[in-house]
Short mmCIF file of C-alpha atoms and ligand atoms in Angstrom, two decimals:
data_model
loop_
_atom_site.label_atom_id
_atom_site.label_comp_id
_atom_site.label_asym_id
_atom_site.label_seq_id
_atom_site.Cartn_x
_atom_site.Cartn_y
_atom_site.Cartn_z
CA MET A 99 -18.30 5.56 -17.17
CA PHE A 100 -15.90 4.85 -14.29
CA LYS A 101 -16.68 1.11 -14.41
CA SER A 102 -15.44 0.81 -17.99
CA ALA A 103 -12.46 3.09 -17.28
CA ARG A 104 -11.58 0.83 -14.35
CA LEU A 105 -11.79 -2.27 -16.54
CA LYS A 106 -9.67 -0.62 -19.24
CA LEU A 107 -7.05 0.43 -16.71
CA THR A 108 -7.03 -3.12 -15.28
CA ALA A 109 -6.54 -4.48 -18.81
CA TRP A 110 -3.57 -2.14 -19.30
CA TYR A 111 -2.03 -3.16 -15.96
CA LEU A 112 -2.51 -6.82 -16.93
CA LEU A 113 -1.01 -6.28 -20.36
CA ILE A 114 2.10 -4.67 -18.90
CA ILE A 115 2.55 -7.21 -16.10
CA MET A 116 1.89 -10.21 -18.34
CA SER A 117 4.27 -8.92 -21.04
CA ILE A 118 7.02 -8.60 -18.45
CA SER A 119 6.19 -11.97 -16.96
CA LEU A 120 6.16 -13.73 -20.36
CA VAL A 121 9.44 -12.14 -21.42
CA PHE A 122 11.02 -13.27 -18.15
CA SER A 123 9.57 -16.77 -18.56
CA ALA A 124 11.05 -16.97 -22.07
CA ILE A 125 14.44 -15.82 -20.76
CA ILE A 126 14.28 -18.31 -17.86
CA TYR A 127 13.31 -21.15 -20.20
CA GLN A 128 16.13 -20.34 -22.63
CA THR A 129 18.67 -20.09 -19.82
CA ILE A 130 17.60 -23.42 -18.32
CA ASP A 131 17.57 -25.00 -21.80
CA ARG A 132 21.09 -23.77 -22.43
CA GLU A 133 22.18 -25.03 -19.01
CA ILE A 134 20.79 -28.50 -19.77
CA ASP A 135 22.77 -28.56 -23.06
CA ARG A 136 25.90 -27.38 -21.30
CA PHE A 137 25.41 -29.94 -18.56
CA ALA A 138 25.02 -32.70 -21.18
CA ARG A 139 28.16 -31.50 -22.99
CA ILE A 140 30.21 -31.41 -19.79
CA GLN A 141 29.01 -34.85 -18.76
CA ARG A 142 29.86 -36.24 -22.17
CA PHE A 143 33.28 -34.59 -22.11
CA ARG A 144 34.05 -35.99 -18.63
CA ILE A 145 33.04 -39.50 -19.59
CA GLU A 146 35.04 -39.27 -22.82
CA ARG A 147 38.10 -38.13 -20.84
CA ARG A 148 37.66 -40.87 -18.29
CA LEU A 149 37.49 -43.43 -21.08
CA GLY A 150 40.46 -41.88 -22.88
CA GLY A 151 38.44 -40.71 -25.86
CA ASN A 152 36.69 -44.06 -26.13
CA LEU A 153 32.97 -44.23 -25.95
CA PHE A 154 33.21 -47.84 -24.85
CA PHE A 155 33.72 -49.07 -21.37
CA SER A 156 33.48 -52.41 -19.74
CA ASP A 157 32.27 -53.64 -16.41
CA GLU A 158 31.83 -57.06 -14.93
CA SER A 159 28.86 -57.76 -17.21
CA GLY A 160 30.90 -57.10 -20.33
CA LEU A 161 31.27 -54.42 -22.97
CA GLN A 162 28.81 -51.58 -22.99
CA ILE A 163 28.32 -48.86 -25.56
CA LEU A 164 27.48 -45.28 -24.61
CA PRO A 165 24.79 -43.52 -26.60
CA PRO A 166 26.44 -41.88 -29.66
CA GLN A 167 25.52 -38.24 -28.90
CA SER A 168 24.43 -37.51 -25.36
CA PRO A 169 25.40 -39.16 -22.13
CA LEU A 170 21.96 -38.16 -20.81
CA ASP A 171 18.68 -39.79 -21.67
CA PRO A 172 17.00 -37.64 -24.41
CA GLN A 173 13.60 -38.70 -23.16
CA LEU A 174 14.48 -37.48 -19.70
CA ILE A 175 15.66 -34.16 -21.17
CA GLY A 176 12.40 -33.87 -23.12
CA GLU A 177 10.37 -34.55 -19.99
CA THR A 178 12.40 -32.02 -18.02
CA ARG A 179 11.77 -29.38 -20.69
CA ALA A 180 8.05 -30.16 -20.70
CA ARG A 181 7.96 -29.90 -16.90
CA ILE A 182 9.75 -26.53 -16.99
CA ILE A 183 7.26 -25.23 -19.58
CA LEU A 184 4.36 -26.52 -17.49
CA ASN A 185 5.72 -24.90 -14.33
CA LEU A 186 6.37 -21.61 -16.08
CA GLY A 187 2.84 -21.77 -17.52
CA LEU A 188 1.41 -22.40 -14.04
CA ILE A 189 3.41 -19.52 -12.56
CA ASN A 190 2.17 -17.24 -15.35
CA GLY A 191 -1.38 -18.38 -14.69
CA VAL A 192 -1.06 -17.52 -11.00
CA ILE A 193 0.51 -14.14 -11.90
CA LEU A 194 -2.39 -13.49 -14.31
CA VAL A 195 -4.99 -14.11 -11.60
CA LEU A 196 -3.11 -12.15 -8.92
CA ALA A 197 -2.29 -9.28 -11.29
CA GLY A 198 -5.91 -9.20 -12.48
CA ALA A 199 -7.28 -8.96 -8.95
CA SER A 200 -4.72 -6.46 -7.63
CA GLY A 201 -4.84 -4.48 -10.90
CA TYR A 202 -8.61 -4.14 -10.51
CA LEU A 203 -8.20 -2.96 -6.91
CA LEU A 204 -5.40 -0.58 -7.85
CA ALA A 205 -7.35 0.83 -10.80
CA GLY A 206 -10.25 1.50 -8.44
CA ARG A 207 -7.96 3.34 -6.05
CA THR A 208 -6.32 5.33 -8.84
CA LEU A 209 -9.66 6.40 -10.26
CA LYS A 210 -11.38 7.16 -6.93
CA PRO A 211 -9.99 10.72 -6.46
CA ILE A 212 -10.72 11.51 -10.10
CA GLN A 213 -14.26 10.16 -9.71
CA LEU A 214 -14.81 12.27 -6.58
CA MET A 215 -13.45 15.35 -8.36
CA VAL A 216 -15.71 14.83 -11.37
CA GLU A 217 -18.74 14.31 -9.11
CA ASP A 218 -17.82 17.47 -7.21
CA GLN A 219 -17.45 19.43 -10.45
CA ASN A 220 -20.80 18.15 -11.72
CA ARG A 221 -22.49 19.12 -8.46
CA PHE A 222 -20.87 22.53 -8.69
CA VAL A 223 -22.01 23.09 -12.29
CA GLY A 224 -25.52 21.92 -11.33
CA ASP A 225 -25.69 24.29 -8.35
CA ALA A 226 -24.22 27.20 -10.32
CA SER A 227 -26.68 26.79 -13.18
CA HIS A 228 -29.55 26.49 -10.72
CA GLU A 229 -28.50 29.79 -9.09
CA LEU A 230 -28.11 31.46 -12.50
CA ARG A 231 -31.49 30.26 -13.69
CA THR A 232 -33.49 31.86 -10.86
CA PRO A 233 -32.71 35.56 -11.56
CA LEU A 234 -32.69 34.91 -15.31
CA SER A 235 -36.16 33.43 -15.35
CA SER A 236 -37.47 36.18 -13.08
CA LEU A 237 -36.08 38.78 -15.52
CA LYS A 238 -37.56 36.96 -18.49
CA THR A 239 -41.00 36.60 -16.94
CA SER A 240 -41.28 40.24 -15.86
CA PHE A 241 -40.14 41.49 -19.29
CA GLU A 242 -42.59 39.20 -21.09
CA VAL A 243 -45.52 40.22 -18.87
CA SER A 244 -44.71 43.91 -19.32
CA LEU A 245 -44.38 43.57 -23.08
CA ARG A 246 -47.85 42.01 -23.26
CA ASP A 247 -49.34 44.87 -21.22
CA LYS A 248 -50.53 47.48 -23.76
CA HIS A 249 -51.33 50.12 -21.13
CA ILE A 250 -48.09 50.04 -19.20
CA SER A 251 -47.28 53.38 -17.59
CA PRO A 252 -43.82 55.04 -17.51
CA THR A 253 -43.74 54.51 -13.73
CA ASP A 254 -44.31 50.76 -14.21
CA ILE A 255 -41.56 50.68 -16.83
CA LYS A 256 -39.22 52.38 -14.39
CA THR A 257 -40.07 49.88 -11.66
CA LEU A 258 -39.55 47.04 -14.13
CA LEU A 259 -36.14 48.39 -15.11
CA LEU A 260 -35.15 48.86 -11.47
CA ASP A 261 -36.16 45.27 -10.65
CA GLY A 262 -34.29 44.12 -13.74
CA LEU A 263 -31.19 45.99 -12.64
CA GLU A 264 -31.39 44.32 -9.23
CA ASP A 265 -31.49 40.89 -10.85
CA ILE A 266 -28.59 41.85 -13.11
CA SER A 267 -26.52 42.97 -10.09
CA LYS A 268 -27.25 39.62 -8.45
CA LEU A 269 -26.11 37.79 -11.57
CA GLN A 270 -23.00 39.96 -11.67
CA SER A 271 -22.12 39.21 -8.06
CA LEU A 272 -22.74 35.50 -8.66
CA SER A 273 -20.46 35.43 -11.71
CA ASP A 274 -17.82 37.40 -9.78
CA SER A 275 -17.96 34.86 -6.96
CA LEU A 276 -17.78 31.95 -9.40
CA LEU A 277 -14.77 33.50 -11.09
CA LYS A 278 -13.06 34.07 -7.75
CA LEU A 279 -13.75 30.51 -6.69
CA SER A 280 -12.23 29.07 -9.87
CA ARG A 281 -9.27 31.46 -9.65
CA TYR A 282 -8.47 30.48 -6.09
CA GLN A 283 -8.78 26.81 -7.01
CA GLU A 284 -5.40 27.15 -8.73
CA THR A 285 -2.35 26.91 -6.52
CA SER A 286 -0.34 29.23 -8.81
CA LYS A 287 -1.69 32.14 -6.74
CA LEU A 288 0.85 31.23 -4.10
CA ASN A 289 3.63 32.60 -6.30
CA SER A 290 2.55 36.16 -5.77
CA ARG A 291 2.93 36.19 -1.98
CA ILE A 292 4.87 38.99 -0.39
CA ARG A 293 5.77 40.04 3.15
CA LEU A 294 2.95 42.19 4.50
CA SER A 295 1.35 43.39 7.68
CA LEU A 296 -1.86 41.57 8.69
CA HIS A 297 -3.26 45.02 9.33
CA GLN A 298 -3.35 45.78 5.57
CA PRO A 299 -5.88 43.20 4.30
CA VAL A 300 -8.04 43.60 7.43
CA THR A 301 -8.35 47.39 7.11
CA GLN A 302 -8.88 47.16 3.36
CA ALA A 303 -11.69 44.66 3.90
CA ILE A 304 -13.32 46.96 6.48
CA LYS A 305 -12.98 49.90 4.07
CA ARG A 306 -14.64 47.89 1.30
CA LEU A 307 -17.63 47.19 3.57
CA LYS A 308 -17.94 50.52 5.34
CA ASN A 309 -21.12 51.47 3.47
CA SER A 310 -23.01 48.31 4.36
CA ALA A 311 -21.85 48.63 7.99
CA ALA A 312 -22.92 52.28 8.08
CA ALA A 313 -26.31 51.39 6.57
CA LYS A 314 -26.98 49.15 9.58
CA ASN A 315 -25.24 51.44 12.03
CA ILE A 316 -22.81 48.66 12.90
CA LYS A 317 -19.49 49.64 14.42
CA VAL A 318 -16.49 47.60 13.29
CA SER A 319 -13.57 48.00 15.67
CA THR A 320 -10.16 46.53 15.00
CA ASP A 321 -6.98 46.06 16.91
CA THR A 322 -4.77 44.18 14.50
CA ALA A 323 -1.22 44.81 15.65
CA LYS A 324 1.61 45.03 13.14
CA ILE A 325 1.96 41.31 12.66
CA ARG A 326 4.07 40.25 9.68
CA ILE A 327 2.80 37.48 7.46
CA LEU A 328 3.63 36.20 4.00
CA GLY A 329 0.65 36.54 1.73
CA ASN A 330 -1.21 38.02 -1.16
CA CYS A 331 -2.86 41.22 0.05
CA SER A 332 -5.79 41.32 -2.37
CA SER A 333 -6.69 37.64 -1.84
CA LEU A 334 -6.54 38.03 1.94
CA THR A 335 -8.68 41.17 1.64
CA ASP A 336 -11.25 39.04 -0.23
CA ALA A 337 -11.13 36.42 2.53
CA PHE A 338 -11.54 38.87 5.41
CA ALA A 339 -14.19 40.79 3.47
CA ALA A 340 -16.26 37.60 3.04
CA ILE A 341 -16.19 36.95 6.80
CA ILE A 342 -16.83 40.58 7.81
CA ASP A 343 -19.58 40.86 5.19
CA ASN A 344 -21.37 37.95 6.87
CA ALA A 345 -20.83 39.49 10.30
CA ILE A 346 -22.56 42.65 9.06
CA LYS A 347 -25.27 40.79 7.14
CA TYR A 348 -26.22 38.47 9.96
CA SER A 349 -26.12 41.05 12.79
CA PRO A 350 -28.93 43.32 14.03
CA PRO A 351 -28.64 47.08 13.40
CA GLY A 352 -26.64 48.97 16.01
CA SER A 353 -24.59 45.94 17.10
CA ALA A 354 -20.80 45.74 17.18
CA ILE A 355 -18.17 43.70 15.38
CA THR A 356 -14.71 43.33 16.87
CA ILE A 357 -11.58 42.16 15.07
CA ASN A 358 -8.57 41.17 17.16
CA SER A 359 -5.31 39.56 16.30
CA ALA A 360 -2.48 37.98 18.24
CA THR A 361 0.46 35.69 17.60
CA ARG A 362 0.33 32.13 18.83
CA ALA A 363 2.78 29.28 18.14
CA GLY A 364 4.08 30.65 14.84
CA PHE A 365 0.65 31.78 13.68
CA ALA A 366 -1.11 35.12 13.41
CA VAL A 367 -4.55 34.43 14.87
CA THR A 368 -7.34 36.85 13.93
CA THR A 369 -10.78 36.63 15.49
CA ILE A 370 -13.84 38.31 13.98
CA THR A 371 -16.63 38.44 16.54
CA ASP A 372 -20.19 39.61 15.94
CA GLN A 373 -23.36 39.88 18.03
CA GLY A 374 -25.58 38.50 15.33
CA ILE A 375 -28.13 35.75 14.87
CA GLY A 376 -25.57 32.96 15.35
CA ILE A 377 -25.36 29.66 13.51
CA ASP A 378 -27.32 26.56 14.40
CA PRO A 379 -25.01 23.66 15.48
CA LYS A 380 -26.46 21.52 12.67
CA ASP A 381 -25.33 24.08 10.07
CA LEU A 382 -21.85 24.68 11.52
CA PRO A 383 -20.10 21.76 9.79
CA HIS A 384 -21.45 22.83 6.39
CA ILE A 385 -21.07 26.61 6.19
CA PHE A 386 -17.72 26.45 4.35
CA LYS A 387 -19.23 24.30 1.58
CA ARG A 388 -20.02 25.92 -1.75
CA PHE A 389 -23.62 27.16 -2.09
CA TYR A 390 -24.48 26.27 1.50
CA ARG A 391 -26.82 28.67 3.26
CA ALA A 392 -28.42 28.08 6.61
CA ASP A 393 -32.21 28.25 6.69
CA THR A 394 -32.05 30.90 9.44
CA SER A 395 -30.08 33.22 7.14
CA ARG A 396 -32.59 32.73 4.34
CA SER A 397 -35.53 33.59 6.57
CA SER A 398 -33.83 36.53 8.26
CA LEU A 399 -32.51 38.16 5.11
CA GLY A 400 -35.24 37.34 2.63
CA ASN A 401 -34.31 38.73 -0.77
CA SER A 402 -30.83 39.96 0.04
CA VAL A 403 -29.56 36.46 0.89
CA GLY A 404 -26.22 35.59 -0.72
CA TYR A 405 -25.24 32.57 -2.77
CA GLY A 406 -23.39 30.68 -0.08
CA LEU A 407 -20.04 31.13 -1.83
CA GLY A 408 -18.38 33.73 0.43
CA LEU A 409 -17.03 31.36 3.06
CA ALA A 410 -16.03 28.74 0.48
CA ILE A 411 -13.88 31.38 -1.23
CA ALA A 412 -12.47 32.62 2.09
CA LYS A 413 -11.52 29.09 3.13
CA LYS A 414 -9.78 28.40 -0.22
CA ILE A 415 -7.73 31.60 0.10
CA ILE A 416 -6.73 30.91 3.70
CA GLU A 417 -5.77 27.32 2.90
CA GLN A 418 -3.66 28.57 -0.01
CA HIS A 419 -1.76 30.60 2.58
CA SER A 420 -1.23 27.41 4.62
CA GLY A 421 -3.65 28.77 7.22
CA THR A 422 -6.86 27.55 8.81
CA VAL A 423 -10.28 29.01 9.52
CA SER A 424 -12.71 27.82 12.16
CA VAL A 425 -15.94 29.04 13.68
CA LYS A 426 -17.66 29.13 17.06
CA SER A 427 -21.22 30.28 17.39
CA LYS A 428 -24.18 30.52 19.74
CA VAL A 429 -27.64 30.96 18.29
CA GLY A 430 -29.01 34.36 19.25
CA LYS A 431 -25.72 35.44 20.83
CA GLY A 432 -23.22 35.80 18.02
CA THR A 433 -20.49 34.19 15.97
CA LYS A 434 -16.71 34.14 16.13
CA PHE A 435 -14.52 33.29 13.14
CA ILE A 436 -10.90 32.40 13.90
CA VAL A 437 -8.39 32.80 11.07
CA SER A 438 -4.85 31.48 11.60
CA LEU A 439 -2.10 32.41 9.15
CA PRO A 440 1.56 31.44 9.40
CA LEU A 441 3.83 34.24 10.59
CA TYR A 442 6.52 35.56 8.30
CA SER A 443 9.87 34.26 9.52
N1 ADP B 267 -21.44 35.77 11.04
C1 ADP B 267 -22.42 34.91 10.75
N2 ADP B 267 -23.54 34.87 11.51
C2 ADP B 267 -24.53 34.01 11.22
N3 ADP B 267 -24.51 33.13 10.21
C3 ADP B 267 -23.43 33.12 9.42
C4 ADP B 267 -22.34 34.02 9.65
N4 ADP B 267 -21.39 33.77 8.73
C5 ADP B 267 -21.87 32.78 7.95
N5 ADP B 267 -23.09 32.40 8.35
C6 ADP B 267 -23.90 31.31 7.77
O1 ADP B 267 -23.09 30.62 6.83
C7 ADP B 267 -23.71 30.57 5.55
C8 ADP B 267 -22.67 30.62 4.47
O2 ADP B 267 -22.03 31.87 4.41
P1 ADP B 267 -21.50 32.41 3.04
O3 ADP B 267 -20.70 31.34 2.41
O4 ADP B 267 -20.82 33.71 3.24
O5 ADP B 267 -22.78 32.59 2.19
P2 ADP B 267 -23.82 33.78 2.12
O6 ADP B 267 -23.32 34.89 3.00
O7 ADP B 267 -23.80 34.13 0.71
O8 ADP B 267 -25.12 33.22 2.55
C9 ADP B 267 -24.65 31.74 5.55
O9 ADP B 267 -25.73 31.49 4.70
C10 ADP B 267 -25.09 31.84 7.00
O10 ADP B 267 -26.14 30.96 7.22
MG1 MG B 268 -21.44 35.66 2.77
#
């Protein structure tokens, strides 16, 4: 698909360049042609004046007659014209080859980002449909099996419905994440930024997750001073919630999570530190990619494993705020996420 688009784009570049080149060649030819005529006329006029209006002159060899019309040799003029046309043709040929080659290169460069974006979109759609298919087929199979069972008890039906509800909640959270991801893909979100205290999104994120922290008896302590930033509170709450949610999910019961913030070189730097399972160095470069989950998280969480979208969403939001997010981790010791957001000035 991109090969033919590249060829088409090259053809368009060629068409434009060659049209310009041919128009210029025509103008150049006409100008030179006119100049030759003018030159011939001036020459003729000068000779006429020198001879006092007579087209005859004499030298030692006797009387000579000038050609009736032009003082220049018409054959020479014809040859000159032919040479100009040939040269212009050659120049156009060279331009055609050069424009063809550079147009092809340029078309490749123009299409490359679009090609990468389309490939990325396709991969995303593939991954998303794969994730959607798993809970859907599990729901379908269990319903079909239960429908075929003539002696199904009310308790079994209840279990079936409960399992079904669990799958539906998973699907719901997946579609919510997908929606968030596509929403934060747009840069228009930046318009709704206001001056706010970093404390606000951090505490709101902790509040949102207090039940899951309490369920694992994990204490989340925070010391975010009143640092002023420019941002969208609900988006930043989503970002911090994604990071804190992981800290809770990937930490043993009874452990602690600490959130600190400080200002450094025009940035509000927030660190979220947990005492959890840590991230393997081989996974570290990939954890912000969509749908990426480390094997360790799959094995340690079993069924309650997420979709690998949380950090991708968090990164998008932070980047939209002209900030950065990085991670440091030691397997078995814990993980530290560092979020830097520009200070409000
Ligand atoms: N605090 C953490 N401790 C250990 N591993 C983490 C932590 N945060 C993220 N990870 C790893 O990064 C992966 C991606 O995180 P995320 O995008 O939130 O997806 P999810 O939580 O749905 O698995 C996780 O699967 C996990 O392997
Ligand atoms: Mg997560």
